[in-house]
Amino acid sequence: MKIKPLQIVAHIILIIGVLLMVLPIWISFASSTHENVSILTEGMRFTLGDQFSRNYNEVLNEKGGWSEEVTAAKMFINSFIMALGIATLKVAISAMSAYALVYYRFKLAVPIFWLIFITLLVPLEVRIFPSYKIVSDLGLTNSYTGLILPLVASATATFFFRQFYKTIPDELLESAKLDGANAWSFFIDFLVPLSKTMIAAMFIFMFVYGYSQYLWPLIMTTAEEYWTVVMGMKIIYTESYEGVALPRTAERFAYIILSMIPPVLVVVFLQKWFIKGLIQTEK
Amino acid sequence: MSFLDLKNVTKIYPNGTKAVHETSLSVDEGEFMVFVGPSGCGKSTLLRMVAGLEDITEGDINLDGKLINEVDPSERDVAMVFQNYALYPHMNVYNNLAYGLKNRGIDKETIEQKVNDAAKLLQISDFLQRKPSMLSGGQRQRVAMGRAIVRNPKIFLFDEPLSNLDAKLRIQMRLEIKKLQQKVGVTSIFVTHDQVEAMTLADRLAVINDGIIEQLGTPIEIYNNPKSLFVAGFIGSPQMNFLDANLNNKTLSAENFEIKNIDSDYNGEVTLGIRPEHLIETENGLINLKVELVEQLGSDNLVYGQIKNIKDFCYRSPGNQTIKKGDTLSLNIEENKYFIFDKSTGKRVN
Ligand SMILES: Nc1ncnc2c1ncn2[C@@H]1O[C@H](COP(=O)(O)OP(=O)(O)OP(=O)(O)O)[C@@H](O)[C@H]1O
Ligand SMILES: [Mg+2]
């Protein structure tokens, strides 16, 4: 096979892209396996050091925070629960509301859809004080429910599900009806399996969104046991940084690398559905 | 009351389109009824009202002695085969067939039994594990049929199920549908705009035009005795020839010939209809046809030509004759095999 010049150019561009994506992660990982001193004196590393187990052990098990109670491991779990809750509920709620908007032809469906869409202009950060007031009035501060609930409505996902459902031919619904399907079984037996690629994609986006929340958990939680990863990144190693000790750069890198694992796991796990959806181009 | 009874059924769509006008119709148990008519005449609308997929604006529909106007489609116990089949793309063939049974809460063994029986009947047993996307058009068609049959419904509704198939397969499936219906004996309504399909399948035929049933009867009745210009033109292939004429005192005068002693008291402008197959060649016939085009079908020839100012007049001649472009044929109409319609209303007058 002859390689065309254009192909070479394309590959060079792709390789540069891959390097841009991978290098920062590699540098973080390599640096996280060195001693703090050597990073301080010699800068970031491209090669692996010999402090892997010490640094990672330290990060996972060291108790941090003001009262020295919360470990990084606990924060990963908190964030994972929060992100999982947000992603699951977001996908479920938006799929169902899109179903209602597309298949129940009541007059207000279109205005309601636009109303939902407009909420894109009002992200949590804008409505953070009213949201906090409501959540605290309900006594939900310092709880997983409080962390998750205000974030579960999603205009974006509703929009995508709505567009997808609109492409499903009417005959499918009619035929299912004649086969005795009711509103609920049509949703579960048809729309959910037909949109599973979409559900997987939405779930991943929403998981990452939930996982990277910073402001809301920061305001919501006073108890350290509900701290999340992104908060920890800011808080957990601050004191030693400002003290006389060396900045703990290596441990921070280890923390960053560890914090990437839950979202990566989600992607790896759901990838199967993605690929399935891509291979079987149905319809 | 018969098995399916439509009484003064009217459909007006929300946008004001009046698709079906005060239609009444009875279908007997086990009968194969065909709705035929041009595109947009309201066939599908009528069928979908029986299925419950469209609301009935006015009138009543009774099925098996029960008023079903307000009954949900899932409770009507009707099965429909759609033009694009509407198979469930994410389920394999087995589950496509089984889905309706599962919804009825039938137990697993019975479902398996029924699905296998239906699959055998339709010769799709080999594909039960495949998804619809892995089937050919004809196989999909069978699956769609299977999905209807397996539930053993009160009535089958077909909405142009053959129009996505190629010509040969269409003829084959047409035959199979007819055989299958006779075997299973389920009351059926079949919608088509293909008059050959309609003629071959129907026990009785409803010719629909513009939301109205123009004529209802057996295919032969309708062929032999069309009640209106529309029906006459629609049923029969090749199409009936139409000539302008005048009827006065039982004498019909067309462009260059006359027919006397016509059995009609109508006087005025009329349209004379003659089927291509009701012409015979004789010496000194009524009509002189100047041949312009011959289509040789083997079994017979379709001869198109001109009579004075009338173009594309068609005559069906036996296949063993050799007729060439430029010939002039002398033709007679078979005894009483002509139809006379009031020119303004299209109503039959003889
Ligand atoms: N949902 C709808 N809203 C408004 N008008 C409609 C709707 N569906 C059909 N119509 C109109 O009603 C009339 C009858 O339509 P219908 O689909 O019953 O025709 P048809 O006889 O089945 O035609 P075809 O052979 O093309 O399928 C048409 O004029 C059509 O435009
Ligand atoms: Mg139609």
Short mmCIF file of C-alpha atoms and ligand atoms in Angstrom, two decimals, chain B residues 13 15 17 19 38-45 160 193, ligand 1:
data_model
loop_
_atom_site.label_atom_id
_atom_site.label_comp_id
_atom_site.label_asym_id
_atom_site.label_seq_id
_atom_site.Cartn_x
_atom_site.Cartn_y
_atom_site.Cartn_z
CA TYR B 13 -58.82 15.96 11.23
CA ASN B 15 -56.73 20.87 10.74
CA THR B 17 -59.48 18.04 6.49
CA ALA B 19 -61.04 12.53 5.25
CA PRO B 38 -56.57 6.65 -5.22
CA SER B 39 -54.02 8.24 -2.94
CA GLY B 40 -55.52 10.50 -0.29
CA CYS B 41 -59.06 9.16 -0.58
CA GLY B 42 -59.23 8.22 3.09
CA LYS B 43 -58.57 4.47 3.04
CA SER B 44 -55.91 4.55 5.71
CA THR B 45 -57.96 6.89 7.84
CA GLU B 160 -50.73 -1.38 1.83
CA HIS B 193 -54.45 1.56 -4.26
N1 LIG C 1 -52.97 13.54 10.56
C1 LIG C 1 -53.60 14.17 9.58
N2 LIG C 1 -53.97 15.45 9.72
C2 LIG C 1 -54.63 16.09 8.73
N3 LIG C 1 -55.00 15.54 7.58
C3 LIG C 1 -54.67 14.25 7.36
C4 LIG C 1 -53.96 13.50 8.35
N4 LIG C 1 -53.76 12.26 7.87
C5 LIG C 1 -54.32 12.24 6.66
N5 LIG C 1 -54.89 13.44 6.35
C6 LIG C 1 -55.60 13.78 5.11
O1 LIG C 1 -56.74 12.95 5.04
C7 LIG C 1 -56.96 12.49 3.72
C8 LIG C 1 -56.99 10.98 3.67
O2 LIG C 1 -55.73 10.47 4.06
P1 LIG C 1 -55.41 8.94 4.10
O3 LIG C 1 -54.08 8.78 4.70
O4 LIG C 1 -56.53 8.22 4.73
O5 LIG C 1 -55.34 8.59 2.55
P2 LIG C 1 -55.07 7.20 1.84
O6 LIG C 1 -56.31 6.87 1.09
O7 LIG C 1 -54.59 6.21 2.82
O8 LIG C 1 -53.93 7.56 0.81
P3 LIG C 1 -52.63 6.74 0.40
O9 LIG C 1 -53.05 5.75 -0.61
O10 LIG C 1 -51.75 7.78 -0.18
O11 LIG C 1 -52.08 6.12 1.64
C9 LIG C 1 -55.84 13.09 2.88
O12 LIG C 1 -56.35 14.22 2.22
C10 LIG C 1 -54.80 13.50 3.88
O13 LIG C 1 -54.11 14.63 3.45
#
